C-alpha positions as protocol buffer text, in pm:
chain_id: "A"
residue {
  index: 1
  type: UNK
  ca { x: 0 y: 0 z: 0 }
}
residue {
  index: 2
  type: UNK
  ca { x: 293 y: 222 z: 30 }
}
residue {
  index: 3
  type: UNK
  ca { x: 316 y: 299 z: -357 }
}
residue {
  index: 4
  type: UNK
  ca { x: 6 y: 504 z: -298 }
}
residue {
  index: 5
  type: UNK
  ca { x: 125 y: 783 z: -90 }
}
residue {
  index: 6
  type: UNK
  ca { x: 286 y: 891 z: -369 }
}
residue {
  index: 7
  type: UNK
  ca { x: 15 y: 908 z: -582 }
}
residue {
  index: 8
  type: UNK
  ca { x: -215 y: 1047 z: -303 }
}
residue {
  index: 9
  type: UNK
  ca { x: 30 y: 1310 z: -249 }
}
residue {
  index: 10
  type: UNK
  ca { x: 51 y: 1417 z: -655 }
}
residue {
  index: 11
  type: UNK
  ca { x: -354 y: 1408 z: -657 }
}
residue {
  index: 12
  type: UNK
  ca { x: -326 y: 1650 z: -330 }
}
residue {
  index: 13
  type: UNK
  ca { x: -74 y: 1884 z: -459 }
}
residue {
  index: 14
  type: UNK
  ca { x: -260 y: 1877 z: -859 }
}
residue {
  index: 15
  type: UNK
  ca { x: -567 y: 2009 z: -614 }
}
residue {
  index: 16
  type: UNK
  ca { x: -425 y: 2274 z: -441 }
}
residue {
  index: 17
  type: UNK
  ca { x: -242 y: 2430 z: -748 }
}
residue {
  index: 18
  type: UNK
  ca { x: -578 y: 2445 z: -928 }
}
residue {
  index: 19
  type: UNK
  ca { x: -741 y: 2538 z: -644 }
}
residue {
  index: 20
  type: UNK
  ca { x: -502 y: 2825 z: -595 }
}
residue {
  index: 21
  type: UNK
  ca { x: -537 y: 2925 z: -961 }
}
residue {
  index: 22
  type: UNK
  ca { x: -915 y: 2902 z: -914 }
}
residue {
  index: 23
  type: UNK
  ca { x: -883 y: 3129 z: -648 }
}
residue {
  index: 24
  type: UNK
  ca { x: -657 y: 3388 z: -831 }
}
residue {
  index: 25
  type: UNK
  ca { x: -917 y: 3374 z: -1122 }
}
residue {
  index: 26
  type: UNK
  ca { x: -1188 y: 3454 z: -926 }
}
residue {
  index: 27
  type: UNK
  ca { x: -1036 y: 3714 z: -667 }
}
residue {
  index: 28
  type: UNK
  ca { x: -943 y: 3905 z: -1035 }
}
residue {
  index: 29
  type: UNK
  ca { x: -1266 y: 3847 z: -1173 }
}
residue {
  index: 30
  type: UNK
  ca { x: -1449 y: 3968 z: -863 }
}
residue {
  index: 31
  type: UNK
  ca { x: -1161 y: 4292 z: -837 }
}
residue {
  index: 32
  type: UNK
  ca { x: -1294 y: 4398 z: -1211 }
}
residue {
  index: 33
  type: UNK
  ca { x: -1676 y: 4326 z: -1180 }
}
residue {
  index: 34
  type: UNK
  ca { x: -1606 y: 4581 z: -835 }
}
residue {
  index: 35
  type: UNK
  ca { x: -1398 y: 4851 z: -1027 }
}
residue {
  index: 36
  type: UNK
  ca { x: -1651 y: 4842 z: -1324 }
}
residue {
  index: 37
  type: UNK
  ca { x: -1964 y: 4922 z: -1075 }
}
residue {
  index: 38
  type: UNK
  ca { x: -1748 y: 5154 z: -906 }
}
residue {
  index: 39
  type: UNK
  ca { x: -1698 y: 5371 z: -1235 }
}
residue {
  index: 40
  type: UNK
  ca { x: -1995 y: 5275 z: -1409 }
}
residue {
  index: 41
  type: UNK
  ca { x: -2218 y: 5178 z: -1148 }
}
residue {
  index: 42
  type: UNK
  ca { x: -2433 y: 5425 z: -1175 }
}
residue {
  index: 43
  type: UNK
  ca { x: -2475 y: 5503 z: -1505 }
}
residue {
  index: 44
  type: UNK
  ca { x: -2546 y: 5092 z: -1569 }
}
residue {
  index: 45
  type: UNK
  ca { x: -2838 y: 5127 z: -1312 }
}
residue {
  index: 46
  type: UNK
  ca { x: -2997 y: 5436 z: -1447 }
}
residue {
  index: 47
  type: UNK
  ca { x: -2971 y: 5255 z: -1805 }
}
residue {
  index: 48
  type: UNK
  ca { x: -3130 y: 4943 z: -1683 }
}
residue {
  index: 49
  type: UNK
  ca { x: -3423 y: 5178 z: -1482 }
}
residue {
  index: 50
  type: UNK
  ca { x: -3458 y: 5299 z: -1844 }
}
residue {
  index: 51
  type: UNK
  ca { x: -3492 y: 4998 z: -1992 }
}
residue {
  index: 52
  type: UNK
  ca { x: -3734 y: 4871 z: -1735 }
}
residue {
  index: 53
  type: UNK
  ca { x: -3924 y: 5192 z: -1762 }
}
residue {
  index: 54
  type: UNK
  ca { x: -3950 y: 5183 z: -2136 }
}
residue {
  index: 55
  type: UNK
  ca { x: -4104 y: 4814 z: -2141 }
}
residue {
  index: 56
  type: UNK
  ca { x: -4307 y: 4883 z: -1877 }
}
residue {
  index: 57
  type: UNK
  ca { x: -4468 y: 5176 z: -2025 }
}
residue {
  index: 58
  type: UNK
  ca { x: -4481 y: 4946 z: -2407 }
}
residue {
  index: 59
  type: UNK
  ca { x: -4622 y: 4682 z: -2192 }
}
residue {
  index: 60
  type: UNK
  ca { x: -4929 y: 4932 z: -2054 }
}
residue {
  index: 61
  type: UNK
  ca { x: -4978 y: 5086 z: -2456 }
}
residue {
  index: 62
  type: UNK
  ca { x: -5038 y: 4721 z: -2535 }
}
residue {
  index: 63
  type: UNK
  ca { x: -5287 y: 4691 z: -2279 }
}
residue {
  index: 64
  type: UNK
  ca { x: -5475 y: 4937 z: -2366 }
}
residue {
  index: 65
  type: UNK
  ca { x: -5505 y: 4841 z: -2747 }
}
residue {
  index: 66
  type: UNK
  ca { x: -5591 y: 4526 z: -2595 }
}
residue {
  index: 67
  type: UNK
  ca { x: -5875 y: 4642 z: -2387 }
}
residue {
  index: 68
  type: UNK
  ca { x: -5996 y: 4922 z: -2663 }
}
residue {
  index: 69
  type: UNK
  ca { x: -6042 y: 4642 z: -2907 }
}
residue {
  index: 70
  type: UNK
  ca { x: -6234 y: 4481 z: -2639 }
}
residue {
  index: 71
  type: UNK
  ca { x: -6438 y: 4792 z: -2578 }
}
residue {
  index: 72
  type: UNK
  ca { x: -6475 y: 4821 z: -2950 }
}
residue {
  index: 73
  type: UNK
  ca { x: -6647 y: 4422 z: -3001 }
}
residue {
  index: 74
  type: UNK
  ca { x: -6839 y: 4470 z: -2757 }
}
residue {
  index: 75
  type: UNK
  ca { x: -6961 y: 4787 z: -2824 }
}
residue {
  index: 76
  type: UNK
  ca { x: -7070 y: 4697 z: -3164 }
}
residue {
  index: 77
  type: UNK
  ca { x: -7208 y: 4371 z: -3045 }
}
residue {
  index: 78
  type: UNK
  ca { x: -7421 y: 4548 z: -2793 }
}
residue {
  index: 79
  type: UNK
  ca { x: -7522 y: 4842 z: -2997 }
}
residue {
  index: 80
  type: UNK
  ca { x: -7299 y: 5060 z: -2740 }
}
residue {
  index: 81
  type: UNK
  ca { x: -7149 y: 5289 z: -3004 }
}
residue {
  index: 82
  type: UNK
  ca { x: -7022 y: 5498 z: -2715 }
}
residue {
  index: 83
  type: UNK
  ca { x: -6846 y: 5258 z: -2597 }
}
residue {
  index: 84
  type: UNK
  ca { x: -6692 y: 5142 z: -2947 }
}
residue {
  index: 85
  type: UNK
  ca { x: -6581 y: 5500 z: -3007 }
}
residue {
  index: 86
  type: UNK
  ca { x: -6424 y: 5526 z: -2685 }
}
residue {
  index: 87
  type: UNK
  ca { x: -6281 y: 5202 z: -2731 }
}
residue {
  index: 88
  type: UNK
  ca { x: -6125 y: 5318 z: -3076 }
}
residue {
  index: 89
  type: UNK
  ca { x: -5998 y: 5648 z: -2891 }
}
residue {
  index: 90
  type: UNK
  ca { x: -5851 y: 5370 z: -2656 }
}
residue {
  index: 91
  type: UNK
  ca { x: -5671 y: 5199 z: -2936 }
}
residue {
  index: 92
  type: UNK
  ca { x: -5499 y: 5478 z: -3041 }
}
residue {
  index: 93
  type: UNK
  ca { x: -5404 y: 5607 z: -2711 }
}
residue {
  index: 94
  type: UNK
  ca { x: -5250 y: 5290 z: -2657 }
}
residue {
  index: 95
  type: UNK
  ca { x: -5070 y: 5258 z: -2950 }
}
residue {
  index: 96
  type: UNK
  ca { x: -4942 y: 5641 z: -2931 }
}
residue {
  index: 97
  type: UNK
  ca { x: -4864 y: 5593 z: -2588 }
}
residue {
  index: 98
  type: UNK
  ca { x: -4607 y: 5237 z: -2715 }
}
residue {
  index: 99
  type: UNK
  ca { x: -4451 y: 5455 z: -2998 }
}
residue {
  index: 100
  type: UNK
  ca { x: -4362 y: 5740 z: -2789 }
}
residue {
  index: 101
  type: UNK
  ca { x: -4296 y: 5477 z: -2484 }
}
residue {
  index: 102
  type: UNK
  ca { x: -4046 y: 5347 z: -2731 }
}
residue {
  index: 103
  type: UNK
  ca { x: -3917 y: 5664 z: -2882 }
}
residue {
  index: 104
  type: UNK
  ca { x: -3840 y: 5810 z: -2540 }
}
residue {
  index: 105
  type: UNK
  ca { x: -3644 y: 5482 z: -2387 }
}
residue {
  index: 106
  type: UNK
  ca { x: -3388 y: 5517 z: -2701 }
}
């Protein structure tokens, strides 16, 4: 059994080298991730509160299309032409409200 403590001690050693270079790899990686967020920090979260914004306000322009079309079927169907007008009206808010939604987060 003695002709494995040799080997034992190679397999040891082989892990603590790569652990060691594991360990350099990701105290570097970690060291840049920090400096980036320190100097771009916060211009990365105001872009991604931009972003989030943007769809948000797309995502609420579709909804309203959405619910205008509804307003607008069921308007007809029921003889509510009120309510299909101000379904149309809704349609084109909505759809006005995506464009410039999207304009405005570019």
């Amino acid at each position: 059994m003695e002709f494995i403590r040799p080997i034992w001690e190679g397999i040891t050693e082989l892990i603590g080298v790569a652990l060691d270079v594991i360990t350099t790899v990701v105290t570097l990686a970690v060291r840049g991730i920090l400096a980036l967020w320190e100097n771009h920090g916060e211009r990365i979260m105001s872009t991604v509160v931009q972003v989030f914004t943007t769809i948000r306000d797309v995502i609420v322009g579709v909804m309203d299309v959405i619910s205008g079309i509804l307003n607008v079927v069921m308007g007809v169907l029921t003889g509510d032409w009120s309510r299909a007008w101000e379904g149309v009206q809704k349609i084109v808010g909505g759809v006005w409200d995506a464009i410039t939604a999207l304009i405005r987060g570019a």
